[in-house]
Coordinates of C-alpha atoms in Angstrom, one line a residue:
M1 CA -42.5 67.0 132.8
R2 CA -42.0 64.3 135.6
R3 CA -46.0 64.7 136.9
P4 CA -47.5 62.5 133.7
R5 CA -44.5 59.8 134.6
V6 CA -45.7 59.9 138.3
G7 CA -49.2 59.6 137.2
R8 CA -48.5 56.7 135.2
L9 CA -46.5 54.8 137.8
L10 CA -49.4 55.2 140.1
A11 CA -51.8 54.0 137.4
I12 CA -49.7 50.8 136.9
A13 CA -49.2 50.2 140.8
F14 CA -53.1 50.6 141.2
V15 CA -53.7 47.9 138.3
L16 CA -51.1 45.3 139.9
A17 CA -52.5 45.9 143.2
T18 CA -56.2 45.2 142.1
A19 CA -55.0 42.1 140.0
A20 CA -53.1 40.8 143.2
A21 CA -56.4 41.5 145.5
T22 CA -58.3 39.6 142.7
T23 CA -56.0 36.8 142.7
V24 CA -56.0 36.3 146.4
T25 CA -59.9 36.4 146.6
A26 CA -60.0 34.0 143.3
V27 CA -57.7 31.5 145.5
R28 CA -59.6 31.7 148.6
T29 CA -62.8 31.0 146.6
A30 CA -61.2 28.2 144.9
D31 CA -59.9 26.7 148.2
A32 CA -63.4 27.1 149.9
W33 CA -65.2 25.5 146.9
S34 CA -62.8 22.6 146.9
Q35 CA -63.3 22.3 150.9
A36 CA -66.9 22.2 150.2
E37 CA -66.8 19.6 147.5
A38 CA -64.8 17.1 149.4
P39 CA -67.2 15.9 151.5
Q40 CA -69.8 15.8 148.5
R41 CA -67.2 13.6 146.7
A42 CA -66.6 11.3 149.5
V43 CA -70.5 10.6 149.8
R44 CA -70.7 10.1 146.0
D45 CA -67.8 7.7 146.0
F46 CA -69.6 5.6 148.7
L47 CA -73.0 5.6 146.6
Q48 CA -71.1 4.6 143.5
A49 CA -69.3 1.7 145.2
S50 CA -72.5 0.4 146.5
L51 CA -74.1 0.8 143.2
D52 CA -71.2 -1.0 141.5
G53 CA -71.2 -3.9 144.1
D54 CA -67.9 -3.0 145.3
V55 CA -68.3 -3.6 148.8
E56 CA -64.7 -3.3 150.1
A57 CA -64.5 0.1 148.2
A58 CA -67.6 1.2 150.1
L59 CA -66.5 0.1 153.5
A60 CA -63.0 2.0 153.1
L61 CA -65.2 5.1 152.8
V62 CA -67.0 4.7 156.5
T63 CA -65.7 5.3 159.7
D64 CA -66.5 1.8 161.2
P65 CA -66.3 -0.7 158.6
D66 CA -66.2 -3.6 161.2
Q67 CA -69.9 -4.4 160.9
N68 CA -71.5 -7.8 160.4
R69 CA -70.9 -8.3 156.9
S70 CA -73.8 -11.2 156.3
L71 CA -75.6 -8.9 153.8
L72 CA -72.5 -6.5 153.1
V73 CA -71.8 -9.1 149.8
P74 CA -72.3 -8.2 146.0
E75 CA -74.6 -11.0 145.9
A76 CA -77.2 -9.1 148.4
L77 CA -77.2 -5.9 146.0
D78 CA -79.3 -4.8 143.1
A79 CA -78.0 -2.0 140.9
D80 CA -81.2 -1.0 139.4
W81 CA -81.1 2.7 140.7
E82 CA -78.8 5.8 140.2
I83 CA -77.5 8.7 142.0
D84 CA -79.8 11.7 141.4
G85 CA -77.9 14.6 143.3
L86 CA -75.7 15.5 146.2
S87 CA -75.7 18.8 148.3
L88 CA -73.9 20.1 151.3
I89 CA -76.7 21.0 153.8
E90 CA -74.1 21.6 156.7
P91 CA -70.8 23.6 156.0
V92 CA -67.7 22.3 156.9
R93 CA -66.5 23.1 160.3
S94 CA -63.9 22.3 162.9
L95 CA -64.8 19.8 165.5
G96 CA -62.7 22.2 168.1
P97 CA -60.4 24.6 168.9
G98 CA -56.6 23.2 167.7
S99 CA -58.3 20.1 166.0
N100 CA -57.8 19.4 162.5
A101 CA -60.8 17.5 162.3
E102 CA -63.6 18.7 160.7
S103 CA -67.5 17.7 160.0
A104 CA -69.7 18.3 157.5
T105 CA -73.5 16.8 156.4
V106 CA -74.3 16.0 152.8
R107 CA -78.0 15.3 151.8
A108 CA -78.0 12.5 148.6
T109 CA -80.9 11.8 146.4
V110 CA -81.3 8.5 144.6
R111 CA -83.6 7.2 141.8
G112 CA -85.0 3.9 141.8
P113 CA -87.5 2.0 139.1
E114 CA -90.8 3.8 138.4
D115 CA -89.3 7.1 139.1
T116 CA -89.1 6.4 143.0
V117 CA -86.8 9.3 144.5
L118 CA -85.6 9.0 148.0
S119 CA -83.1 11.4 150.2
A120 CA -81.1 11.0 153.2
D121 CA -78.5 12.9 155.0
F122 CA -75.1 11.5 155.8
A123 CA -72.7 12.9 158.6
L124 CA -68.8 13.1 157.6
V125 CA -66.1 13.4 159.8
G126 CA -62.4 14.1 158.3
G127 CA -60.5 17.1 156.7
G128 CA -58.3 17.9 154.0
G129 CA -59.0 15.5 151.2
D130 CA -59.6 12.6 153.6
W131 CA -63.2 12.0 154.6
K132 CA -65.1 9.3 156.0
V133 CA -69.2 8.9 155.9
L134 CA -70.4 8.2 159.6
D135 CA -72.4 4.9 160.1
P136 CA -74.2 5.3 156.5
F137 CA -75.7 1.8 156.7
G138 CA -79.4 0.8 156.7
R139 CA -80.4 -1.9 158.9
V140 CA -82.7 -4.6 158.5
R141 CA -84.0 -7.3 161.1
A142 CA -83.7 -10.9 160.0
S143 CA -85.8 -13.3 162.5
R144 CA -86.5 -16.9 162.4
A145 CA -89.7 -16.7 164.3
L146 CA -91.7 -17.3 160.9
V147 CA -89.3 -18.3 158.4
P148 CA -85.8 -20.2 159.1
Y149 CA -84.0 -18.3 156.6
F150 CA -83.7 -14.8 155.3
E151 CA -83.5 -13.9 151.4
V152 CA -83.0 -10.8 149.7
N153 CA -82.5 -10.2 146.1
G154 CA -82.1 -13.9 145.6
H155 CA -79.5 -14.2 148.3
R156 CA -80.0 -16.6 151.0
L157 CA -79.0 -16.4 154.7
E158 CA -79.5 -19.3 156.9
L159 CA -80.4 -18.3 160.1
S160 CA -79.8 -21.5 161.9
E161 CA -76.0 -20.5 161.8
F162 CA -76.7 -17.8 164.3
D163 CA -77.6 -18.2 168.0
D164 CA -79.9 -15.1 168.3
E165 CA -83.6 -15.5 167.3
A166 CA -83.4 -12.3 165.6
L167 CA -80.4 -10.4 163.9
V168 CA -80.2 -6.6 163.0
L169 CA -77.9 -6.5 160.0
P170 CA -76.5 -3.5 158.2
V171 CA -77.1 -3.1 154.5
L172 CA -75.5 -0.7 151.7
P173 CA -77.9 1.6 150.0
G174 CA -79.6 -0.1 147.3
L175 CA -82.7 -1.7 145.9
Y176 CA -83.8 -4.6 147.8
T177 CA -86.3 -7.1 147.1
F178 CA -87.2 -9.4 150.2
F179 CA -88.5 -13.1 150.0
S180 CA -88.7 -13.0 146.4
E181 CA -88.7 -17.0 146.2
E182 CA -92.2 -18.4 146.7
I183 CA -93.2 -19.5 150.3
S184 CA -95.9 -22.1 150.5
V185 CA -98.3 -20.1 152.8
L186 CA -96.8 -16.7 153.1
E187 CA -96.0 -13.7 150.4
P188 CA -94.2 -10.3 151.4
A189 CA -96.7 -7.7 152.4
H190 CA -94.8 -5.1 150.4
G191 CA -93.0 -4.5 147.2
P192 CA -89.3 -4.0 146.5
L193 CA -87.7 -1.1 148.6
L194 CA -85.2 1.3 147.9
L195 CA -83.1 2.1 151.0
L196 CA -80.6 4.9 151.7
G197 CA -79.3 5.3 155.2
D198 CA -82.0 5.4 157.8
Q199 CA -84.7 6.2 155.0
A200 CA -86.9 3.7 152.7
V201 CA -89.7 3.9 150.5
E202 CA -91.5 1.4 148.6
I203 CA -90.9 1.1 144.6
G204 CA -94.1 3.2 143.2
S205 CA -94.4 5.2 146.3
Q206 CA -93.3 8.6 147.0
T207 CA -93.9 8.3 150.8
Q208 CA -90.6 7.7 152.4
G209 CA -90.0 7.1 156.1
A210 CA -87.4 6.6 158.8
Y211 CA -86.7 3.2 160.1
G212 CA -83.2 3.4 161.2
G213 CA -81.9 3.6 165.0
T214 CA -84.0 1.6 167.4
A215 CA -86.5 0.2 164.8
P216 CA -84.7 -1.4 161.8
F217 CA -86.7 -2.3 158.9
E218 CA -88.3 -5.8 159.0
P219 CA -89.9 -7.5 156.1
A220 CA -93.5 -8.0 156.9
F221 CA -95.6 -11.1 155.5
K222 CA -99.2 -11.7 155.0
L223 CA -101.1 -15.0 154.1
R224 CA -101.5 -16.1 150.6
D225 CA -104.8 -16.4 149.2
D226 CA -104.8 -20.1 148.3
I227 CA -103.6 -21.8 151.4
E228 CA -106.6 -22.7 153.0
E229 CA -107.1 -26.4 151.1
P230 CA -103.5 -27.4 151.6
V231 CA -103.5 -26.3 155.2
Q232 CA -106.3 -28.5 156.2
E233 CA -104.7 -31.3 154.1
H234 CA -101.7 -30.8 156.2
V235 CA -103.4 -30.9 159.4
E236 CA -105.6 -34.0 158.7
A237 CA -102.3 -35.8 157.6
Y238 CA -100.6 -34.8 160.9
L239 CA -103.7 -35.9 163.0
E240 CA -103.9 -39.3 161.3
D241 CA -100.1 -39.8 161.7
C242 CA -100.6 -39.1 165.5
A243 CA -103.5 -41.4 165.9
A244 CA -101.6 -44.1 164.1
R245 CA -98.7 -44.2 166.6
A246 CA -100.7 -43.5 169.5
G247 CA -101.4 -46.3 171.9
V248 CA -102.0 -46.2 175.6
E249 CA -99.9 -43.3 175.9
W250 CA -99.8 -40.6 173.4
P251 CA -96.7 -39.0 171.4
P252 CA -95.6 -36.1 173.3
E253 CA -95.5 -34.2 169.9
C254 CA -99.4 -34.7 169.3
P255 CA -101.1 -32.3 171.7
F256 CA -104.3 -34.0 171.8
G257 CA -106.0 -37.3 172.9
L258 CA -106.3 -39.1 176.1
A259 CA -103.6 -39.7 178.4
A260 CA -103.4 -43.4 180.4
S261 CA -104.7 -41.8 183.5
S262 CA -107.7 -40.7 181.3
L263 CA -108.4 -44.3 180.0
D264 CA -108.2 -45.4 183.4
E265 CA -110.7 -43.1 184.6
R266 CA -113.0 -44.0 181.7
V267 CA -112.6 -47.6 181.5
A268 CA -112.7 -48.0 185.3
Y269 CA -116.1 -46.2 185.5
S270 CA -117.2 -49.1 183.3
V271 CA -115.8 -52.1 185.2
L272 CA -115.9 -50.4 188.4
G273 CA -112.1 -51.2 189.3
T274 CA -108.7 -50.7 187.8
V275 CA -107.8 -52.3 184.5
T276 CA -104.5 -53.8 182.8
Y277 CA -104.5 -53.0 179.2
A278 CA -103.3 -55.0 176.3
D279 CA -103.5 -52.1 173.7
A280 CA -105.4 -49.3 172.7
A281 CA -106.0 -47.9 169.1
W282 CA -107.1 -44.5 167.9
T283 CA -108.6 -43.1 164.5
V284 CA -109.9 -40.0 163.7
A285 CA -113.4 -40.3 163.4
E286 CA -114.1 -36.3 161.9
H287 CA -111.4 -34.0 161.3
P288 CA -111.9 -30.5 162.6
E289 CA -111.8 -27.7 160.2
A290 CA -108.6 -25.7 160.7
V291 CA -107.9 -22.0 160.2
L292 CA -104.6 -20.2 159.9
T293 CA -104.0 -17.2 161.8
A294 CA -102.7 -14.2 160.1
P295 CA -98.9 -13.5 161.1
A296 CA -98.3 -10.8 163.6
P297 CA -96.8 -7.5 162.7
R298 CA -93.9 -8.1 164.8
F299 CA -91.4 -11.0 164.8
D300 CA -91.6 -11.8 168.6
Q301 CA -95.5 -12.0 168.9
G302 CA -95.8 -15.8 168.3
P303 CA -95.8 -18.3 165.9
L304 CA -98.2 -19.0 162.8
R305 CA -101.2 -20.4 165.0
L306 CA -103.8 -22.6 164.0
T307 CA -107.4 -22.1 165.2
F308 CA -110.4 -24.3 164.4
R309 CA -114.0 -23.8 163.1
S310 CA -115.3 -27.2 164.3
E311 CA -114.5 -29.8 166.6
G312 CA -113.5 -33.4 165.3
S313 CA -113.8 -36.4 167.1
L314 CA -111.6 -39.5 168.0
E315 CA -112.7 -43.2 167.9
T316 CA -110.7 -45.2 170.8
V317 CA -110.8 -48.7 170.9
V318 CA -109.2 -50.1 174.0
H319 CA -108.3 -54.0 175.1
V320 CA -108.4 -54.8 178.8
V321 CA -106.7 -58.1 179.6
S322 CA -108.0 -57.9 183.5
T323 CA -110.0 -55.8 185.7
H324 CA -109.1 -55.5 189.6
G325 CA -112.3 -54.6 191.7
W326 CA -114.4 -56.0 194.3
D327 CA -117.0 -59.0 194.3
Y328 CA -120.5 -58.7 195.8
Y329 CA -119.2 -59.1 199.4
G330 CA -116.6 -56.6 199.0
M331 CA -113.7 -58.7 198.4
P332 CA -110.7 -57.8 196.3
E333 CA -111.6 -59.6 192.9
T334 CA -109.4 -59.9 189.8
V335 CA -111.3 -60.7 186.4
E336 CA -109.1 -62.3 183.4
Y337 CA -110.1 -61.9 179.7
D338 CA -109.1 -64.1 177.2
P339 CA -109.5 -62.8 174.3
P340 CA -109.1 -59.2 176.0
A341 CA -112.4 -57.3 176.4
E342 CA -112.8 -54.4 174.1
Y343 CA -114.1 -51.1 175.0
V344 CA -114.9 -48.3 172.4
F345 CA -115.2 -44.5 173.3
S346 CA -115.6 -41.7 171.0
C347 CA -113.9 -38.4 172.3
P348 CA -114.2 -35.0 171.1
L349 CA -110.9 -33.7 169.5
W350 CA -110.4 -30.1 170.7
I351 CA -107.0 -28.8 169.9
L352 CA -105.5 -25.6 171.3
D353 CA -101.8 -25.6 170.6
L354 CA -101.1 -26.2 166.9
Q355 CA -98.9 -24.1 164.6
V356 CA -97.7 -24.1 161.0
Q357 CA -93.9 -24.0 160.8
I358 CA -92.3 -22.8 157.3
T359 CA -89.6 -25.4 156.5
G360 CA -86.1 -24.7 154.7
D361 CA -87.5 -25.4 151.2
G362 CA -90.4 -22.9 151.8
G363 CA -93.0 -25.4 152.4
F364 CA -94.4 -25.9 155.7
A365 CA -95.5 -28.5 158.3
I366 CA -97.7 -28.9 161.2
A367 CA -96.2 -28.9 165.0
P368 CA -97.2 -28.2 168.3
V369 CA -96.6 -24.7 169.8
P370 CA -93.5 -25.3 172.3
E371 CA -94.9 -23.0 175.2
P372 CA -98.5 -22.1 175.1
P373 CA -99.2 -18.7 177.0
E374 CA -99.8 -19.3 180.5
D375 CA -103.3 -18.0 180.5
E376 CA -104.2 -20.4 177.8
W377 CA -105.9 -24.0 178.9
S378 CA -103.3 -26.5 177.3
I379 CA -105.0 -29.5 177.9
H380 CA -105.4 -32.1 174.9
T381 CA -108.6 -32.7 174.5
A382 CA -111.9 -32.1 176.3
D383 CA -112.6 -33.8 180.0
P384 CA -112.5 -37.7 179.0
G385 CA -114.7 -38.2 182.0
T386 CA -117.8 -36.2 180.7
K387 CA -117.3 -35.9 177.1
C388 CA -116.0 -39.4 176.0
W389 CA -118.7 -42.2 176.0

């Protein structure tokens, strides 16, 4: 009569043991799921803070928040994108024996306008519920070689405030339109970009590529289609201004014309002696035809240089007050001219080292190239001794 009772007790014990084992397994599974979910939650919170324009909340979730914050401001962000998905691609693992620190890698996918999709991997370090994203920034290069300011999403950064010719600046994930404000001779060579970590894709394209590390993204430019006439007008005004201000010596910012030594040589050839000038006047008889070269693909490959399809010409009127030569017998002789004697020359206008400079208001001006390459002849005009007449 006792055997059935024993059987019932054994059955109850078996059920209780099975339930306990199931509970332990469920707890372990929940812990593992929670452990895997924590890094994804950290990345999601970082992306959401970036999307909301909450820069401080986003920086609180990264390992090194002490970045240059020039573009880490709400004004530089565009919220026209969304978080599309997150997945743990490297499981949580310890950083070493006896260490409480752990690492993980999460792949994030975001979606921008025109159904543009972009994915990037984010490394995380931490443990428990405290995870930080390791260097999740994109990076862009801002250079004043072409444009003296940097503009993104309508937010403008004055590059004159920095000592460096080019800056590499961190940016949060998001949609970025570079130089949306019109520039007189240039326009962006690409449309808006979706940036995520070290990945970028142009809106409307499905081809993404890495630009991070040693090669930060740099906005590229191309020449506008309607610049030929205004560039020619600016060049002509620049040449006219230089000629109007020139005398026996030329203004140093005008890289053409004849120096005083050249005048000495040409006038002395006519009077067989040295001369003393009253003045010299210049006019542009014929303007050269200017052509603006396309911007270089890299910021450090030179300015917007001007070339010329045709050679212009200058007319030079020189007034001489005296000549110092020799008479028929070879004796020194000085001849005074009252009024001063007038000599007129025509000289070719051959220009090598002019450039177009973008001004702070988006316009442009003509200026000399400060340091022409050593292999170029930086003389201001053709040889005055043989080409002026």
